Amino acid sequence: MNYNEAMRRALELAWRGWGRVYPNPMVGAVVLAGGEPVSEGYHAEFGGPHAEADALAAAGERARGGTMVVSLEPCTHQGKQPPCTDLIVKSGLREVVIALPDPNPEAGGGATRLRAAGLTVETNVLLEEAARQNAIFLHRFADPSRPYVALKLATSLDNKIADRHGRSRWISGEEARSFVHWLRAGFEAIGIGGHTARVDDAQLTVRGPVEPRVRPLRVVFDPQAELPESLQLVRSAREIPTLVLASSQASTSRIGTLERAGVQVERAGTLTTAMSLLRARGVTSMLVEGGGRLAASLLNDGLVDRFYWIQSPLWLGEAGVPAFAGRMGRSMAEAERWPVVERRALGEDTLLVLDRR
Ligand SMILES: NC(=O)c1ccc[n+]([C@@H]2O[C@H](COP(=O)([O-])OP(=O)(O)OC[C@H]3O[C@@H](n4cnc5c(N)ncnc54)[C@H](OP(=O)(O)O)[C@@H]3O)[C@@H](O)[C@H]2O)c1
């Protein structure tokens, strides 16, 4: 197994921490001896053993003289767990191969410390893949002004998100819907537009293969605070945290009604203010699930970092609800081109994941 292959395996293992380790990063590790894998590990739970400790415990004496291939720079600090650099030095490993440097000022510097202890250290192996996997974690340090925002939409072939009656159930098939539940588990908040909340009456809960460590906050962008109390979101607000982001014009009595139902309400004049308000509340990632007007406004304001686009093989026609109503026009020369970072089939549907440059 070469280092790239071992790193691919480490990245695969790291995904097992999705929804369970945040705000920590997802990390996977493989120990090689004589080019052969002898053990593997990953960070499974927030506060639990790091990937390096997990892999070293499984390797035991076989780690001596070997190589660890790990998707994030080993930490140097005593947190809920001891510093991984100390464990690595004690284990007798000879070499460490790292994908991503640790941006956390408290934990970073692992590569330097390992080199100082006499180990050979290689960095930046499959760096881009690792950075994409931990985009939320990296964003937390790179941009303290707002959460990392991912947009997810399911569209028809003609880019509609609902039929002419506003019905969107179901554009995509079961596999895509199960993927969305997996996706939700890795975000601290799930956002929707007020119109979508009223039309879809969705629960916005996670009902998929991963039970999130912390239930995501449900966020509704509803300027007039007009959500009816009959909606599932409002009726369950005492059990599942739910926040309405209203404008300064929203009536105090509407806000009072929602608050009495257990909904938290904040006033935010613009989407940018709404985002900084969320970040100030400690929300570092949000998955926005439409609708089209909210999606377009977020894109217009440069507030989307990643787009999960589920394309479904049906036509809804001109009268359907557009995916990006109000998206500003751009000339060919000015148009943003987003790199596709993943493309895969979800049953009959196609998932495209695109990152803003
Ligand atoms: N296929 C899918 O993936 C998918 C996903 C979600 C929804 N849908 C469908 O999409 C339809 C709803 O979409 P939609 O485009 O009509 O509405 P929408 O995007 O859900 O709603 C726009 C809402 O966001 C509010 N908002 C707050 N700040 C805003 C801002 N800066 N810019 C724009 N809106 C802002 C708007 O308030 P004001 O009205 O007060 O301006 C409005 O309540 C439904 O039929 C739903 O079933 C489909």
CSV table of N, CA, C and O in Angstrom, one decimal, residues 107-196:
chain,number,residue,atom,x,y,z
A,107,ALA,N,-3.7,23.5,19.0
A,107,ALA,CA,-3.3,22.1,18.8
A,107,ALA,C,-2.2,22.0,17.7
A,107,ALA,O,-1.6,20.9,17.6
A,108,GLY,N,-2.0,23.0,16.9
A,108,GLY,CA,-1.2,22.9,15.7
A,108,GLY,C,0.3,22.8,16.0
A,108,GLY,O,0.7,22.7,17.2
A,109,GLY,N,1.1,22.7,15.0
A,109,GLY,CA,2.6,22.6,15.2
A,109,GLY,C,3.1,21.1,15.4
A,109,GLY,O,4.2,20.9,15.8
A,110,GLY,N,2.2,20.2,15.2
A,110,GLY,CA,2.6,18.7,15.4
A,110,GLY,C,3.7,18.3,14.5
A,110,GLY,O,4.6,17.6,15.0
A,111,ALA,N,3.7,18.7,13.2
A,111,ALA,CA,4.8,18.3,12.3
A,111,ALA,C,6.1,18.7,12.8
A,111,ALA,O,7.1,17.9,12.8
A,112,THR,N,6.2,20.0,13.2
A,112,THR,CA,7.5,20.5,13.7
A,112,THR,C,7.9,19.7,15.0
A,112,THR,O,9.1,19.4,15.1
A,113,ARG,N,7.0,19.5,15.9
A,113,ARG,CA,7.4,18.8,17.1
A,113,ARG,C,7.9,17.3,16.8
A,113,ARG,O,8.9,16.9,17.4
A,114,LEU,N,7.2,16.7,15.8
A,114,LEU,CA,7.6,15.3,15.5
A,114,LEU,C,9.0,15.3,14.8
A,114,LEU,O,9.9,14.5,15.1
A,115,ARG,N,9.3,16.3,14.0
A,115,ARG,CA,10.6,16.4,13.3
A,115,ARG,C,11.7,16.7,14.4
A,115,ARG,O,12.7,16.0,14.3
A,116,ALA,N,11.3,17.5,15.3
A,116,ALA,CA,12.3,17.8,16.4
A,116,ALA,C,12.6,16.6,17.2
A,116,ALA,O,13.7,16.4,17.8
A,117,ALA,N,11.7,15.6,17.3
A,117,ALA,CA,11.9,14.4,18.0
A,117,ALA,C,12.6,13.3,17.1
A,117,ALA,O,12.8,12.2,17.6
A,118,GLY,N,13.0,13.7,15.9
A,118,GLY,CA,13.7,12.8,15.1
A,118,GLY,C,12.9,12.0,14.1
A,118,GLY,O,13.5,11.1,13.4
A,119,LEU,N,11.6,12.2,14.0
A,119,LEU,CA,10.8,11.4,13.0
A,119,LEU,C,10.9,12.1,11.6
A,119,LEU,O,11.1,13.3,11.5
A,120,THR,N,10.7,11.3,10.6
A,120,THR,CA,10.6,11.9,9.2
A,120,THR,C,9.1,12.2,9.1
A,120,THR,O,8.2,11.4,9.4
A,121,VAL,N,8.8,13.5,8.6
A,121,VAL,CA,7.4,13.9,8.4
A,121,VAL,C,7.2,14.4,7.0
A,121,VAL,O,8.0,15.2,6.5
A,122,GLU,N,6.2,13.8,6.4
A,122,GLU,CA,5.8,14.3,5.0
A,122,GLU,C,4.4,15.0,5.2
A,122,GLU,O,3.5,14.4,5.9
A,123,THR,N,4.2,16.1,4.6
A,123,THR,CA,2.9,16.8,4.7
A,123,THR,C,2.3,17.0,3.4
A,123,THR,O,2.9,16.8,2.3
A,124,ASN,N,1.0,17.5,3.4
A,124,ASN,CA,0.2,17.8,2.2
A,124,ASN,C,-0.1,16.7,1.3
A,124,ASN,O,-0.3,16.9,0.1
A,125,VAL,N,-0.1,15.5,1.8
A,125,VAL,CA,-0.5,14.3,0.9
A,125,VAL,C,-2.0,14.3,0.8
A,125,VAL,O,-2.7,14.2,1.8
A,126,LEU,N,-2.5,14.3,-0.4
A,126,LEU,CA,-4.0,14.4,-0.6
A,126,LEU,C,-4.6,15.6,0.2
A,126,LEU,O,-5.7,15.5,0.7
A,127,LEU,N,-3.9,16.7,0.2
A,127,LEU,CA,-4.3,17.9,0.9
A,127,LEU,C,-5.7,18.4,0.5
A,127,LEU,O,-6.5,18.7,1.4
A,128,GLU,N,-5.9,18.5,-0.8
A,128,GLU,CA,-7.2,19.0,-1.2
A,128,GLU,C,-8.4,18.2,-0.8
A,128,GLU,O,-9.4,18.7,-0.3
A,129,GLU,N,-8.3,16.9,-0.9
A,129,GLU,CA,-9.4,16.0,-0.5
A,129,GLU,C,-9.6,16.1,1.0
A,129,GLU,O,-10.8,16.2,1.4
A,130,ALA,N,-8.5,16.2,1.8
A,130,ALA,CA,-8.7,16.3,3.2
A,130,ALA,C,-9.3,17.6,3.6
A,130,ALA,O,-10.1,17.7,4.5
A,131,ALA,N,-8.9,18.7,2.9
A,131,ALA,CA,-9.5,20.0,3.1
A,131,ALA,C,-11.0,20.0,2.8
A,131,ALA,O,-11.8,20.7,3.6
A,132,ARG,N,-11.4,19.4,1.8
A,132,ARG,CA,-12.8,19.3,1.4
A,132,ARG,C,-13.6,18.6,2.5
A,132,ARG,O,-14.7,19.0,2.8
A,133,GLN,N,-13.0,17.5,2.9
A,133,GLN,CA,-13.7,16.7,4.0
A,133,GLN,C,-13.9,17.5,5.2
A,133,GLN,O,-15.0,17.4,5.8
A,134,ASN,N,-12.9,18.3,5.6
A,134,ASN,CA,-13.0,19.0,6.9
A,134,ASN,C,-13.3,20.5,6.6
A,134,ASN,O,-12.8,21.4,7.4
A,135,ALA,N,-14.0,20.8,5.6
A,135,ALA,CA,-14.3,22.2,5.2
A,135,ALA,C,-14.9,23.0,6.3
A,135,ALA,O,-14.6,24.1,6.6
A,136,ILE,N,-15.8,22.3,7.1
A,136,ILE,CA,-16.5,23.0,8.2
A,136,ILE,C,-15.5,23.4,9.3
A,136,ILE,O,-15.5,24.5,9.8
A,137,PHE,N,-14.7,22.5,9.6
A,137,PHE,CA,-13.6,22.7,10.7
A,137,PHE,C,-12.7,23.8,10.2
A,137,PHE,O,-12.4,24.7,11.0
A,138,LEU,N,-12.2,23.8,9.0
A,138,LEU,CA,-11.3,24.8,8.5
A,138,LEU,C,-12.0,26.2,8.5
A,138,LEU,O,-11.3,27.2,8.9
A,139,HIS,N,-13.2,26.2,8.1
A,139,HIS,CA,-13.9,27.5,8.0
A,139,HIS,C,-14.0,28.1,9.4
A,139,HIS,O,-13.9,29.3,9.6
A,140,ARG,N,-14.2,27.3,10.4
A,140,ARG,CA,-14.3,27.8,11.8
A,140,ARG,C,-13.1,28.7,12.2
A,140,ARG,O,-13.3,29.7,12.9
A,141,PHE,N,-11.9,28.3,11.7
A,141,PHE,CA,-10.7,29.1,12.0
A,141,PHE,C,-10.5,30.2,11.0
A,141,PHE,O,-10.0,31.3,11.3
A,142,ALA,N,-10.9,30.0,9.7
A,142,ALA,CA,-10.6,30.9,8.7
A,142,ALA,C,-11.6,32.1,8.7
A,142,ALA,O,-11.2,33.2,8.3
A,143,ASP,N,-12.8,31.9,9.1
A,143,ASP,CA,-13.8,33.0,9.0
A,143,ASP,C,-14.7,33.0,10.2
A,143,ASP,O,-15.7,32.3,10.2
A,144,PRO,N,-14.4,33.8,11.2
A,144,PRO,CA,-15.2,33.8,12.4
A,144,PRO,C,-16.5,34.6,12.3
A,144,PRO,O,-17.2,34.7,13.2
A,145,SER,N,-16.7,35.1,11.1
A,145,SER,CA,-17.9,36.1,10.9
A,145,SER,C,-19.2,35.4,10.7
A,145,SER,O,-20.3,35.9,11.0
A,146,ARG,N,-19.2,34.1,10.2
A,146,ARG,CA,-20.5,33.5,9.9
A,146,ARG,C,-20.2,32.0,9.9
A,146,ARG,O,-19.1,31.5,9.9
A,147,PRO,N,-21.3,31.2,9.9
A,147,PRO,CA,-21.2,29.7,9.8
A,147,PRO,C,-20.7,29.3,8.4
A,147,PRO,O,-20.9,30.1,7.5
A,148,TYR,N,-20.2,28.2,8.3
A,148,TYR,CA,-20.0,27.5,7.0
A,148,TYR,C,-21.4,27.2,6.4
A,148,TYR,O,-22.2,26.6,7.1
A,149,VAL,N,-21.7,27.6,5.2
A,149,VAL,CA,-23.1,27.4,4.7
A,149,VAL,C,-23.0,26.5,3.5
A,149,VAL,O,-22.4,26.8,2.5
A,150,ALA,N,-23.8,25.4,3.6
A,150,ALA,CA,-24.0,24.5,2.4
A,150,ALA,C,-25.4,24.6,2.0
A,150,ALA,O,-26.3,24.7,2.9
A,151,LEU,N,-25.6,24.7,0.7
A,151,LEU,CA,-27.0,24.7,0.2
A,151,LEU,C,-27.3,23.4,-0.4
A,151,LEU,O,-26.4,22.8,-1.1
A,152,LYS,N,-28.5,22.9,-0.2
A,152,LYS,CA,-28.9,21.6,-0.8
A,152,LYS,C,-30.2,21.8,-1.5
A,152,LYS,O,-31.2,22.3,-0.9
A,153,LEU,N,-30.3,21.5,-2.8
A,153,LEU,CA,-31.6,21.5,-3.5
A,153,LEU,C,-31.8,20.3,-4.3
A,153,LEU,O,-30.8,19.7,-4.9
A,154,ALA,N,-33.0,19.8,-4.4
A,154,ALA,CA,-33.3,18.7,-5.4
A,154,ALA,C,-34.1,19.4,-6.5
A,154,ALA,O,-35.1,20.1,-6.2
A,155,THR,N,-33.6,19.3,-7.7
A,155,THR,CA,-34.3,19.9,-8.8
A,155,THR,C,-34.7,18.9,-9.9
A,155,THR,O,-34.1,17.8,-10.0
A,156,SER,N,-35.6,19.3,-10.7
A,156,SER,CA,-36.0,18.6,-11.9
A,156,SER,C,-35.0,18.9,-13.0
A,156,SER,O,-34.1,19.7,-12.8
A,157,LEU,N,-35.1,18.2,-14.1
A,157,LEU,CA,-34.2,18.4,-15.2
A,157,LEU,C,-34.3,19.9,-15.7
A,157,LEU,O,-33.3,20.4,-16.2
A,158,ASP,N,-35.4,20.5,-15.6
A,158,ASP,CA,-35.6,21.9,-16.0
A,158,ASP,C,-35.4,22.9,-14.8
A,158,ASP,O,-36.0,23.9,-14.8
A,159,ASN,N,-34.7,22.4,-13.8
A,159,ASN,CA,-34.3,23.3,-12.7
A,159,ASN,C,-35.5,23.9,-11.9
A,159,ASN,O,-35.4,25.0,-11.4
A,160,LYS,N,-36.5,23.0,-11.6
A,160,LYS,CA,-37.6,23.4,-10.8
A,160,LYS,C,-37.5,22.7,-9.5
A,160,LYS,O,-37.0,21.5,-9.4
A,161,ILE,N,-37.9,23.3,-8.4
A,161,ILE,CA,-37.8,22.7,-7.1
A,161,ILE,C,-39.2,22.2,-6.6
A,161,ILE,O,-39.2,21.6,-5.5
A,162,ALA,N,-40.2,22.6,-7.3
A,162,ALA,CA,-41.5,22.1,-6.9
A,162,ALA,C,-42.4,22.2,-8.2
A,162,ALA,O,-42.1,23.0,-9.1
A,163,ASP,N,-43.6,21.6,-8.2
A,163,ASP,CA,-44.5,21.6,-9.3
A,163,ASP,C,-45.2,22.9,-9.3
A,163,ASP,O,-45.1,23.8,-8.4
A,164,ARG,N,-46.2,23.1,-10.2
A,164,ARG,CA,-46.9,24.4,-10.3
A,164,ARG,C,-47.8,24.7,-9.1
A,164,ARG,O,-48.2,25.8,-8.9
A,165,HIS,N,-48.1,23.6,-8.3
A,165,HIS,CA,-48.9,23.8,-7.1
A,165,HIS,C,-48.0,24.0,-5.9
A,165,HIS,O,-48.5,24.1,-4.8
A,166,GLY,N,-46.7,24.1,-6.1
A,166,GLY,CA,-45.7,24.3,-5.0
A,166,GLY,C,-45.4,22.9,-4.2
A,166,GLY,O,-44.8,23.0,-3.2
A,167,ARG,N,-45.8,21.8,-4.9
A,167,ARG,CA,-45.5,20.5,-4.2
A,167,ARG,C,-44.1,20.0,-4.6
A,167,ARG,O,-43.8,19.9,-5.8
A,168,SER,N,-43.3,19.7,-3.6
A,168,SER,CA,-41.9,19.2,-3.9
A,168,SER,C,-41.8,17.7,-3.5
A,168,SER,O,-40.7,17.2,-3.7
A,169,ARG,N,-42.8,17.1,-2.9
A,169,ARG,CA,-42.7,15.7,-2.5
A,169,ARG,C,-43.2,14.8,-3.6
A,169,ARG,O,-44.4,14.9,-3.9
A,170,TRP,N,-42.4,13.9,-4.1
A,170,TRP,CA,-41.0,13.9,-3.9
A,170,TRP,C,-40.3,14.0,-5.3
A,170,TRP,O,-40.6,13.3,-6.2
A,171,ILE,N,-39.5,15.0,-5.4
A,171,ILE,CA,-38.7,15.2,-6.7
A,171,ILE,C,-37.7,14.1,-6.7
A,171,ILE,O,-37.5,13.4,-7.7
A,172,SER,N,-37.0,13.9,-5.6
A,172,SER,CA,-35.9,12.9,-5.6
A,172,SER,C,-36.3,11.6,-5.0
A,172,SER,O,-37.4,11.5,-4.4
A,173,GLY,N,-35.6,10.6,-5.3
A,173,GLY,CA,-35.9,9.2,-4.8
A,173,GLY,C,-35.4,8.9,-3.4
A,173,GLY,O,-34.8,9.8,-2.8
A,174,GLU,N,-35.7,7.7,-3.0
A,174,GLU,CA,-35.4,7.3,-1.6
A,174,GLU,C,-33.9,7.4,-1.2
A,174,GLU,O,-33.6,7.8,-0.2
A,175,GLU,N,-33.1,7.0,-2.2
A,175,GLU,CA,-31.6,7.0,-1.9
A,175,GLU,C,-31.1,8.4,-1.6
A,175,GLU,O,-30.3,8.7,-0.7
A,176,ALA,N,-31.7,9.3,-2.4
A,176,ALA,CA,-31.3,10.7,-2.3
A,176,ALA,C,-31.8,11.3,-1.0
A,176,ALA,O,-31.1,12.0,-0.2
A,177,ARG,N,-33.0,10.9,-0.6
A,177,ARG,CA,-33.5,11.4,0.7
A,177,ARG,C,-32.8,10.8,1.9
A,177,ARG,O,-32.6,11.5,2.9
A,178,SER,N,-32.4,9.6,1.8
A,178,SER,CA,-31.6,9.0,2.8
A,178,SER,C,-30.2,9.7,2.9
A,178,SER,O,-29.7,10.0,4.0
A,179,PHE,N,-29.6,10.0,1.8
A,179,PHE,CA,-28.4,10.8,1.8
A,179,PHE,C,-28.6,12.1,2.5
A,179,PHE,O,-27.7,12.5,3.3
A,180,VAL,N,-29.7,12.8,2.3
A,180,VAL,CA,-30.0,14.1,2.9
A,180,VAL,C,-30.0,13.9,4.4
A,180,VAL,O,-29.5,14.8,5.2
A,181,HIS,N,-30.6,12.9,4.9
A,181,HIS,CA,-30.6,12.6,6.4
A,181,HIS,C,-29.2,12.4,6.9
A,181,HIS,O,-28.9,12.9,8.0
A,182,TRP,N,-28.4,11.7,6.1
A,182,TRP,CA,-27.0,11.5,6.5
A,182,TRP,C,-26.3,12.9,6.6
A,182,TRP,O,-25.6,13.2,7.5
A,183,LEU,N,-26.6,13.7,5.6
A,183,LEU,CA,-25.9,15.0,5.4
A,183,LEU,C,-26.3,15.9,6.6
A,183,LEU,O,-25.5,16.6,7.2
A,184,ARG,N,-27.6,15.9,6.9
A,184,ARG,CA,-28.1,16.8,8.0
A,184,ARG,C,-27.3,16.5,9.3
A,184,ARG,O,-27.1,17.5,10.1
A,185,ALA,N,-27.0,15.3,9.6
A,185,ALA,CA,-26.4,14.9,10.8
A,185,ALA,C,-25.0,15.6,11.1
A,185,ALA,O,-24.6,15.8,12.2
A,186,GLY,N,-24.4,16.1,10.0
A,186,GLY,CA,-23.1,16.7,10.2
A,186,GLY,C,-23.1,18.3,10.3
A,186,GLY,O,-22.1,18.9,10.3
A,187,PHE,N,-24.3,18.8,10.4
A,187,PHE,CA,-24.5,20.3,10.5
A,187,PHE,C,-25.1,20.7,11.8
A,187,PHE,O,-25.9,20.0,12.3
A,188,GLU,N,-24.7,21.8,12.3
A,188,GLU,CA,-25.2,22.3,13.6
A,188,GLU,C,-26.5,23.0,13.4
A,188,GLU,O,-27.2,23.2,14.4
A,189,ALA,N,-26.8,23.4,12.2
A,189,ALA,CA,-28.1,24.0,12.0
A,189,ALA,C,-28.7,23.6,10.6
A,189,ALA,O,-27.9,23.4,9.7
A,190,ILE,N,-30.0,23.6,10.5
A,190,ILE,CA,-30.6,23.3,9.2
A,190,ILE,C,-31.6,24.5,8.9
A,190,ILE,O,-32.4,24.8,9.8
A,191,GLY,N,-31.4,25.2,7.8
A,191,GLY,CA,-32.2,26.4,7.5
A,191,GLY,C,-33.1,26.2,6.4
A,191,GLY,O,-32.8,25.5,5.4
A,192,ILE,N,-34.2,26.9,6.4
A,192,ILE,CA,-35.1,27.0,5.3
A,192,ILE,C,-35.8,28.4,5.2
A,192,ILE,O,-35.8,29.1,6.2
A,193,GLY,N,-36.4,28.7,4.0
A,193,GLY,CA,-37.1,29.9,3.9
A,193,GLY,C,-38.5,29.8,4.5
A,193,GLY,O,-39.0,28.7,4.6
A,194,GLY,N,-39.0,30.9,4.9
A,194,GLY,CA,-40.4,30.9,5.5
A,194,GLY,C,-41.4,30.3,4.6
A,194,GLY,O,-42.3,29.6,5.1
A,195,HIS,N,-41.3,30.5,3.3
A,195,HIS,CA,-42.4,30.0,2.4
A,195,HIS,C,-42.3,28.5,2.4
A,195,HIS,O,-43.3,27.8,2.5
A,196,THR,N,-41.1,28.0,2.3
A,196,THR,CA,-40.9,26.5,2.3
A,196,THR,C,-41.5,25.9,3.6
A,196,THR,O,-42.1,24.9,3.6
